[in-house]
Amino acid sequence: GAGVSQSPSNKVTEKGKDVELRCDPISGHTALYWYRQSLGQGLEFLIYFQGNSAPDKSGLPSDRFSAERTGGSVSTLTIQRTQQEDSAVYLCASSLTASRVNTEAFFGQGTRLTVV
Amino acid sequence: AQKVTQAQTEISVVEKEDVTLDCVYETRDTTYYLFWYKQPPSGELVFLIRRNSFDEQNEISGRYSWNFQKSTSSFNFTITASQVVDSAVYFCALRGAQKLVFGQGTRLTINP
């Protein structure tokens, strides 16, 4: 597609339920990033993929969070047993590659997750 | 470790004033890039500029200008003759060894 696409745009879930957030990167982009932005806060790095591999998962807050990427394209971020502190906007970005530092990342509109 | 610090949490100015957003970074990488992004109220981050670690030439694009000083590890962003449409959260970011790290952002409000 023309840009990074994320779905759903909004998600309200009950505490304790699992959620899946989807990111469809720009076609041809091999690097994909997930960030979390809590209300009024900065961007917290979660994980990034180069192809289907995740060289850096250091930002995942707990073992309730996991992510995968298949076919070097779509990525899914899964949060199990959601907690209220998981409420945030989850942003996905893609870039041509992660191995060249000069490539800028393009962001999707984000998924606003609310845990009630 | 990589770190980006934007010490100014919020700035509010009157339209047509000049405003400078500060960004200080830390990295051990010898090759790195710095970026500025804008996040308007709509929420989507918009790429503004990138600068590599070997190029300290300042850049001007219309009302926007960027000052990169490697000696002080700073990459400041100035908006000249600010306009209400410039109101947004601005993020400075650093990419060294693959991971793109962001500062906490500066919320800029331009009042008419």
PDB file of C-alpha atoms in Angstrom:
ATOM      1  CA  GLY A   1       0.000   0.000   0.000  1.00  0.00           C
ATOM      2  CA  ALA A   2       0.916   3.653  -0.117  1.00  0.00           C
ATOM      3  CA  GLY A   3       1.608   3.972   3.591  1.00  0.00           C
ATOM      4  CA  VAL A   4       1.860   1.983   6.790  1.00  0.00           C
ATOM      5  CA  SER A   5      -1.532   0.608   7.703  1.00  0.00           C
ATOM      6  CA  GLN A   6      -2.554  -0.389  11.215  1.00  0.00           C
ATOM      7  CA  SER A   7      -5.696  -2.102  12.380  1.00  0.00           C
ATOM      8  CA  PRO A   8      -7.849  -1.699  14.250  1.00  0.00           C
ATOM      9  CA  SER A   9      -7.616   2.056  14.691  1.00  0.00           C
ATOM     10  CA  ASN A  10      -9.346   1.792  18.043  1.00  0.00           C
ATOM     11  CA  LYS A  11      -9.744  -1.152  20.378  1.00  0.00           C
ATOM     12  CA  VAL A  12     -11.547  -1.305  23.690  1.00  0.00           C
ATOM     13  CA  THR A  13     -11.063  -4.505  25.627  1.00  0.00           C
ATOM     14  CA  GLU A  14     -11.811  -5.840  29.054  1.00  0.00           C
ATOM     15  CA  LYS A  15      -9.020  -6.385  31.521  1.00  0.00           C
ATOM     16  CA  GLY A  16      -7.682  -9.921  31.253  1.00  0.00           C
ATOM     17  CA  LYS A  17      -8.568 -10.423  27.586  1.00  0.00           C
ATOM     18  CA  ASP A  18      -5.996 -10.948  24.830  1.00  0.00           C
ATOM     19  CA  VAL A  19      -5.678  -8.500  21.942  1.00  0.00           C
ATOM     20  CA  GLU A  20      -3.942  -8.578  18.574  1.00  0.00           C
ATOM     21  CA  LEU A  21      -2.777  -5.479  16.794  1.00  0.00           C
ATOM     22  CA  ARG A  22      -1.864  -5.612  13.142  1.00  0.00           C
ATOM     23  CA  CYS A  23       0.633  -3.651  11.077  1.00  0.00           C
ATOM     24  CA  ASP A  24       0.938  -3.725   7.304  1.00  0.00           C
ATOM     25  CA  PRO A  25       4.179  -1.975   6.298  1.00  0.00           C
ATOM     26  CA  ILE A  26       4.997  -0.128   3.115  1.00  0.00           C
ATOM     27  CA  SER A  27       5.606  -2.589   0.311  1.00  0.00           C
ATOM     28  CA  GLY A  28       9.304  -3.402  -0.020  1.00  0.00           C
ATOM     29  CA  HIS A  29      10.230  -2.207   3.466  1.00  0.00           C
ATOM     30  CA  THR A  30      12.188  -4.893   5.259  1.00  0.00           C
ATOM     31  CA  ALA A  31      12.414  -3.205   8.657  1.00  0.00           C
ATOM     32  CA  LEU A  32       9.396  -2.876  10.930  1.00  0.00           C
ATOM     33  CA  TYR A  33       9.195  -1.212  14.348  1.00  0.00           C
ATOM     34  CA  TRP A  34       6.657  -1.209  17.148  1.00  0.00           C
ATOM     35  CA  TYR A  35       6.415   1.670  19.615  1.00  0.00           C
ATOM     36  CA  ARG A  36       4.029   2.510  22.433  1.00  0.00           C
ATOM     37  CA  GLN A  37       2.898   6.028  23.277  1.00  0.00           C
ATOM     38  CA  SER A  38       1.051   6.536  26.530  1.00  0.00           C
ATOM     39  CA  LEU A  39      -1.117   9.618  26.957  1.00  0.00           C
ATOM     40  CA  GLY A  40       1.041  12.715  26.720  1.00  0.00           C
ATOM     41  CA  GLN A  41       4.231  10.678  26.726  1.00  0.00           C
ATOM     42  CA  GLY A  42       7.031  10.007  24.284  1.00  0.00           C
ATOM     43  CA  LEU A  43       7.572   6.987  22.088  1.00  0.00           C
ATOM     44  CA  GLU A  44       8.629   3.861  23.934  1.00  0.00           C
ATOM     45  CA  PHE A  45      10.469   1.339  21.750  1.00  0.00           C
ATOM     46  CA  LEU A  46       9.047  -2.183  21.953  1.00  0.00           C
ATOM     47  CA  ILE A  47      10.586  -4.354  19.229  1.00  0.00           C
ATOM     48  CA  TYR A  48      11.887  -4.239  15.703  1.00  0.00           C
ATOM     49  CA  PHE A  49      12.080  -6.735  12.849  1.00  0.00           C
ATOM     50  CA  GLN A  50      14.525  -7.028   9.996  1.00  0.00           C
ATOM     51  CA  GLY A  51      12.714  -9.378   7.659  1.00  0.00           C
ATOM     52  CA  ASN A  52      11.068 -11.992   9.863  1.00  0.00           C
ATOM     53  CA  SER A  53      13.747 -11.836  12.545  1.00  0.00           C
ATOM     54  CA  ALA A  54      13.544  -9.709  15.670  1.00  0.00           C
ATOM     55  CA  PRO A  55      17.130  -8.717  16.582  1.00  0.00           C
ATOM     56  CA  ASP A  56      15.968  -6.443  19.391  1.00  0.00           C
ATOM     57  CA  LYS A  57      13.065  -7.310  21.663  1.00  0.00           C
ATOM     58  CA  SER A  58      14.466  -5.363  24.570  1.00  0.00           C
ATOM     59  CA  GLY A  59      11.554  -2.978  24.814  1.00  0.00           C
ATOM     60  CA  LEU A  60       8.790  -5.508  25.363  1.00  0.00           C
ATOM     61  CA  PRO A  61       7.481  -4.616  28.856  1.00  0.00           C
ATOM     62  CA  SER A  62       6.665  -8.145  30.001  1.00  0.00           C
ATOM     63  CA  ASP A  63       6.179 -11.701  28.810  1.00  0.00           C
ATOM     64  CA  ARG A  64       2.539 -10.845  28.145  1.00  0.00           C
ATOM     65  CA  PHE A  65       3.748  -9.005  25.052  1.00  0.00           C
ATOM     66  CA  SER A  66       4.856 -10.819  21.919  1.00  0.00           C
ATOM     67  CA  ALA A  67       5.182 -10.009  18.254  1.00  0.00           C
ATOM     68  CA  GLU A  68       5.696 -11.879  15.064  1.00  0.00           C
ATOM     69  CA  ARG A  69       6.193 -11.117  11.434  1.00  0.00           C
ATOM     70  CA  THR A  70       5.551 -13.503   8.606  1.00  0.00           C
ATOM     71  CA  GLY A  71       6.542 -13.351   4.964  1.00  0.00           C
ATOM     72  CA  GLY A  72       8.626 -10.275   5.671  1.00  0.00           C
ATOM     73  CA  SER A  73       5.460  -8.220   5.583  1.00  0.00           C
ATOM     74  CA  VAL A  74       2.570  -8.061   8.044  1.00  0.00           C
ATOM     75  CA  SER A  75       3.349  -8.008  11.755  1.00  0.00           C
ATOM     76  CA  THR A  76       1.100  -8.782  14.704  1.00  0.00           C
ATOM     77  CA  LEU A  77       1.649  -7.501  18.235  1.00  0.00           C
ATOM     78  CA  THR A  78      -0.165  -9.637  20.798  1.00  0.00           C
ATOM     79  CA  ILE A  79      -0.886  -8.603  24.357  1.00  0.00           C
ATOM     80  CA  GLN A  80      -2.118 -11.386  26.611  1.00  0.00           C
ATOM     81  CA  ARG A  81      -4.151 -10.875  29.782  1.00  0.00           C
ATOM     82  CA  THR A  82      -4.358  -7.138  29.204  1.00  0.00           C
ATOM     83  CA  GLN A  83      -3.984  -4.759  32.126  1.00  0.00           C
ATOM     84  CA  GLN A  84      -5.157  -1.182  32.456  1.00  0.00           C
ATOM     85  CA  GLU A  85      -1.579   0.076  32.225  1.00  0.00           C
ATOM     86  CA  ASP A  86      -1.438  -1.385  28.717  1.00  0.00           C
ATOM     87  CA  SER A  87      -3.777   1.387  27.558  1.00  0.00           C
ATOM     88  CA  ALA A  88      -1.860   3.471  25.037  1.00  0.00           C
ATOM     89  CA  VAL A  89      -1.462   4.170  21.350  1.00  0.00           C
ATOM     90  CA  TYR A  90       0.583   1.483  19.653  1.00  0.00           C
ATOM     91  CA  LEU A  91       2.498   2.806  16.682  1.00  0.00           C
ATOM     92  CA  CYS A  92       4.054   0.825  13.893  1.00  0.00           C
ATOM     93  CA  ALA A  93       6.717   2.113  11.514  1.00  0.00           C
ATOM     94  CA  SER A  94       8.594   0.675   8.584  1.00  0.00           C
ATOM     95  CA  SER A  95      11.754   1.573   6.727  1.00  0.00           C
ATOM     96  CA  LEU A  96      13.603   0.232   3.718  1.00  0.00           C
ATOM     97  CA  THR A  97      16.043  -1.579   5.928  1.00  0.00           C
ATOM     98  CA  ALA A  98      17.300  -1.457   9.489  1.00  0.00           C
ATOM     99  CA  SER A  99      20.910  -2.026   8.463  1.00  0.00           C
ATOM    100  CA  ARG A 100      21.394   1.375   6.879  1.00  0.00           C
ATOM    101  CA  VAL A 101      21.226   4.131   9.430  1.00  0.00           C
ATOM    102  CA  ASN A 102      20.161   6.809   6.979  1.00  0.00           C
ATOM    103  CA  THR A 103      16.754   5.359   6.210  1.00  0.00           C
ATOM    104  CA  GLU A 104      13.911   7.210   7.838  1.00  0.00           C
ATOM    105  CA  ALA A 105      10.964   5.368   9.289  1.00  0.00           C
ATOM    106  CA  PHE A 106       7.401   5.980   8.146  1.00  0.00           C
ATOM    107  CA  PHE A 107       4.663   5.649  10.716  1.00  0.00           C
ATOM    108  CA  GLY A 108       1.115   4.383  10.651  1.00  0.00           C
ATOM    109  CA  GLN A 109      -1.808   6.121  12.320  1.00  0.00           C
ATOM    110  CA  GLY A 110      -1.567   3.879  15.354  1.00  0.00           C
ATOM    111  CA  THR A 111      -3.978   1.682  17.281  1.00  0.00           C
ATOM    112  CA  ARG A 112      -5.510   3.288  20.342  1.00  0.00           C
ATOM    113  CA  LEU A 113      -5.942   0.536  22.931  1.00  0.00           C
ATOM    114  CA  THR A 114      -8.158   1.091  25.939  1.00  0.00           C
ATOM    115  CA  VAL A 115      -8.339  -1.548  28.633  1.00  0.00           C
ATOM    116  CA  VAL A 116     -11.388  -1.199  30.877  1.00  0.00           C
TER     117      VAL A 116
ATOM    118  CA  ALA B   1      23.468   2.892  24.907  1.00  0.00           C
ATOM    119  CA  GLN B   2      21.590   5.438  22.876  1.00  0.00           C
ATOM    120  CA  LYS B   3      19.611   8.223  24.448  1.00  0.00           C
ATOM    121  CA  VAL B   4      17.800  11.319  23.223  1.00  0.00           C
ATOM    122  CA  THR B   5      16.831  14.099  25.608  1.00  0.00           C
ATOM    123  CA  GLN B   6      14.347  16.853  24.867  1.00  0.00           C
ATOM    124  CA  ALA B   7      14.417  18.902  28.014  1.00  0.00           C
ATOM    125  CA  GLN B   8      11.540  21.180  27.007  1.00  0.00           C
ATOM    126  CA  THR B   9       8.299  19.374  27.743  1.00  0.00           C
ATOM    127  CA  GLU B  10       6.024  22.190  26.586  1.00  0.00           C
ATOM    128  CA  ILE B  11       6.549  25.511  24.829  1.00  0.00           C
ATOM    129  CA  SER B  12       3.900  28.132  24.192  1.00  0.00           C
ATOM    130  CA  VAL B  13       4.512  31.208  22.053  1.00  0.00           C
ATOM    131  CA  VAL B  14       2.513  33.794  20.213  1.00  0.00           C
ATOM    132  CA  GLU B  15       2.168  33.535  16.463  1.00  0.00           C
ATOM    133  CA  LYS B  16       5.049  35.026  14.438  1.00  0.00           C
ATOM    134  CA  GLU B  17       7.576  34.500  17.209  1.00  0.00           C
ATOM    135  CA  ASP B  18      10.656  32.389  16.524  1.00  0.00           C
ATOM    136  CA  VAL B  19      10.995  29.247  18.603  1.00  0.00           C
ATOM    137  CA  THR B  20      13.840  26.757  19.089  1.00  0.00           C
ATOM    138  CA  LEU B  21      13.339  23.159  20.174  1.00  0.00           C
ATOM    139  CA  ASP B  22      16.331  21.577  21.861  1.00  0.00           C
ATOM    140  CA  CYS B  23      17.620  18.052  21.368  1.00  0.00           C
ATOM    141  CA  VAL B  24      20.648  16.461  23.013  1.00  0.00           C
ATOM    142  CA  TYR B  25      21.745  12.923  22.273  1.00  0.00           C
ATOM    143  CA  GLU B  26      24.114  10.241  23.518  1.00  0.00           C
ATOM    144  CA  THR B  27      25.593   7.431  21.457  1.00  0.00           C
ATOM    145  CA  ARG B  28      28.788   5.428  21.206  1.00  0.00           C
ATOM    146  CA  ASP B  29      28.299   4.822  17.499  1.00  0.00           C
ATOM    147  CA  THR B  30      30.608   6.721  15.175  1.00  0.00           C
ATOM    148  CA  THR B  31      28.082   6.628  12.376  1.00  0.00           C
ATOM    149  CA  TYR B  32      24.561   7.666  13.188  1.00  0.00           C
ATOM    150  CA  TYR B  33      21.657   9.700  11.918  1.00  0.00           C
ATOM    151  CA  LEU B  34      19.467  12.217  13.665  1.00  0.00           C
ATOM    152  CA  PHE B  35      15.850  12.888  12.754  1.00  0.00           C
ATOM    153  CA  TRP B  36      13.042  15.259  13.604  1.00  0.00           C
ATOM    154  CA  TYR B  37       9.410  14.197  13.415  1.00  0.00           C
ATOM    155  CA  LYS B  38       6.218  16.200  13.866  1.00  0.00           C
ATOM    156  CA  GLN B  39       3.088  14.747  15.448  1.00  0.00           C
ATOM    157  CA  PRO B  40       0.081  16.984  14.785  1.00  0.00           C
ATOM    158  CA  PRO B  41      -3.195  16.527  16.698  1.00  0.00           C
ATOM    159  CA  SER B  42      -4.247  13.905  14.152  1.00  0.00           C
ATOM    160  CA  GLY B  43      -1.623  11.630  15.704  1.00  0.00           C
ATOM    161  CA  GLU B  44       0.414  10.435  12.739  1.00  0.00           C
ATOM    162  CA  LEU B  45       4.144  11.094  12.928  1.00  0.00           C
ATOM    163  CA  VAL B  46       5.471  13.034   9.979  1.00  0.00           C
ATOM    164  CA  PHE B  47       9.146  12.886   9.031  1.00  0.00           C
ATOM    165  CA  LEU B  48      10.747  16.343   8.752  1.00  0.00           C
ATOM    166  CA  ILE B  49      14.491  15.970   8.337  1.00  0.00           C
ATOM    167  CA  ARG B  50      17.488  13.664   8.797  1.00  0.00           C
ATOM    168  CA  ARG B  51      21.126  14.576   9.360  1.00  0.00           C
ATOM    169  CA  ASN B  52      24.129  12.243   9.365  1.00  0.00           C
ATOM    170  CA  SER B  53      26.890  12.353  11.922  1.00  0.00           C
ATOM    171  CA  PHE B  54      29.490  13.521   9.419  1.00  0.00           C
ATOM    172  CA  ASP B  55      27.585  16.505   8.127  1.00  0.00           C
ATOM    173  CA  GLU B  56      27.471  19.470  10.484  1.00  0.00           C
ATOM    174  CA  GLN B  57      26.208  21.879   7.885  1.00  0.00           C
ATOM    175  CA  ASN B  58      23.104  23.675   9.070  1.00  0.00           C
ATOM    176  CA  GLU B  59      20.023  23.290   6.944  1.00  0.00           C
ATOM    177  CA  ILE B  60      17.179  25.641   6.181  1.00  0.00           C
ATOM    178  CA  SER B  61      13.890  24.676   4.627  1.00  0.00           C
ATOM    179  CA  GLY B  62      11.456  27.549   4.416  1.00  0.00           C
ATOM    180  CA  ARG B  63      10.653  28.617   7.976  1.00  0.00           C
ATOM    181  CA  TYR B  64      12.407  25.568   9.436  1.00  0.00           C
ATOM    182  CA  SER B  65      16.109  25.366  10.215  1.00  0.00           C
ATOM    183  CA  TRP B  66      18.271  22.827  11.973  1.00  0.00           C
ATOM    184  CA  ASN B  67      21.529  23.339  13.852  1.00  0.00           C
ATOM    185  CA  PHE B  68      23.685  20.240  14.361  1.00  0.00           C
ATOM    186  CA  GLN B  69      26.679  20.594  16.685  1.00  0.00           C
ATOM    187  CA  LYS B  70      28.603  17.396  17.226  1.00  0.00           C
ATOM    188  CA  SER B  71      30.823  19.007  19.883  1.00  0.00           C
ATOM    189  CA  THR B  72      27.820  19.476  22.150  1.00  0.00           C
ATOM    190  CA  SER B  73      25.830  16.464  20.840  1.00  0.00           C
ATOM    191  CA  SER B  74      22.936  18.704  19.967  1.00  0.00           C
ATOM    192  CA  PHE B  75      20.547  18.878  17.035  1.00  0.00           C
ATOM    193  CA  ASN B  76      18.261  21.852  17.587  1.00  0.00           C
ATOM    194  CA  PHE B  77      15.274  22.820  15.482  1.00  0.00           C
ATOM    195  CA  THR B  78      14.137  26.394  14.930  1.00  0.00           C
ATOM    196  CA  ILE B  79      10.840  27.576  13.509  1.00  0.00           C
ATOM    197  CA  THR B  80      10.938  31.153  12.277  1.00  0.00           C
ATOM    198  CA  ALA B  81       7.795  33.309  12.235  1.00  0.00           C
ATOM    199  CA  SER B  82       5.730  30.547  13.812  1.00  0.00           C
ATOM    200  CA  GLN B  83       2.166  29.868  12.700  1.00  0.00           C
ATOM    201  CA  VAL B  84      -0.784  28.266  14.451  1.00  0.00           C
ATOM    202  CA  VAL B  85      -0.478  25.262  12.115  1.00  0.00           C
ATOM    203  CA  ASP B  86       2.953  24.556  13.610  1.00  0.00           C
ATOM    204  CA  SER B  87       1.256  23.502  16.837  1.00  0.00           C
ATOM    205  CA  ALA B  88       2.177  19.865  17.392  1.00  0.00           C
ATOM    206  CA  VAL B  89       4.428  17.569  19.384  1.00  0.00           C
ATOM    207  CA  TYR B  90       7.920  17.436  17.919  1.00  0.00           C
ATOM    208  CA  PHE B  91      10.186  14.446  18.406  1.00  0.00           C
ATOM    209  CA  CYS B  92      13.916  14.209  17.954  1.00  0.00           C
ATOM    210  CA  ALA B  93      15.251  10.727  17.165  1.00  0.00           C
ATOM    211  CA  LEU B  94      18.587   8.952  16.796  1.00  0.00           C
ATOM    212  CA  ARG B  95      19.476   5.870  14.820  1.00  0.00           C
ATOM    213  CA  GLY B  96      22.814   4.230  15.428  1.00  0.00           C
ATOM    214  CA  ALA B  97      23.099   0.461  15.277  1.00  0.00           C
ATOM    215  CA  GLN B  98      19.659  -0.184  13.787  1.00  0.00           C
ATOM    216  CA  LYS B  99      17.329   0.821  16.611  1.00  0.00           C
ATOM    217  CA  LEU B 100      15.564   4.154  16.222  1.00  0.00           C
ATOM    218  CA  VAL B 101      15.349   5.891  19.600  1.00  0.00           C
ATOM    219  CA  PHE B 102      13.100   8.866  20.293  1.00  0.00           C
ATOM    220  CA  GLY B 103      13.167  11.671  22.806  1.00  0.00           C
ATOM    221  CA  GLN B 104      10.170  12.384  24.995  1.00  0.00           C
ATOM    222  CA  GLY B 105       8.888  15.066  22.659  1.00  0.00           C
ATOM    223  CA  THR B 106       8.201  18.789  23.009  1.00  0.00           C
ATOM    224  CA  ARG B 107       4.606  19.982  22.826  1.00  0.00           C
ATOM    225  CA  LEU B 108       4.595  23.261  20.916  1.00  0.00           C
ATOM    226  CA  THR B 109       1.567  25.511  21.073  1.00  0.00           C
ATOM    227  CA  ILE B 110       1.351  28.556  18.843  1.00  0.00           C
ATOM    228  CA  ASN B 111      -1.273  31.007  20.047  1.00  0.00           C
ATOM    229  CA  PRO B 112      -2.959  33.431  17.645  1.00  0.00           C
TER     230      PRO B 112
END
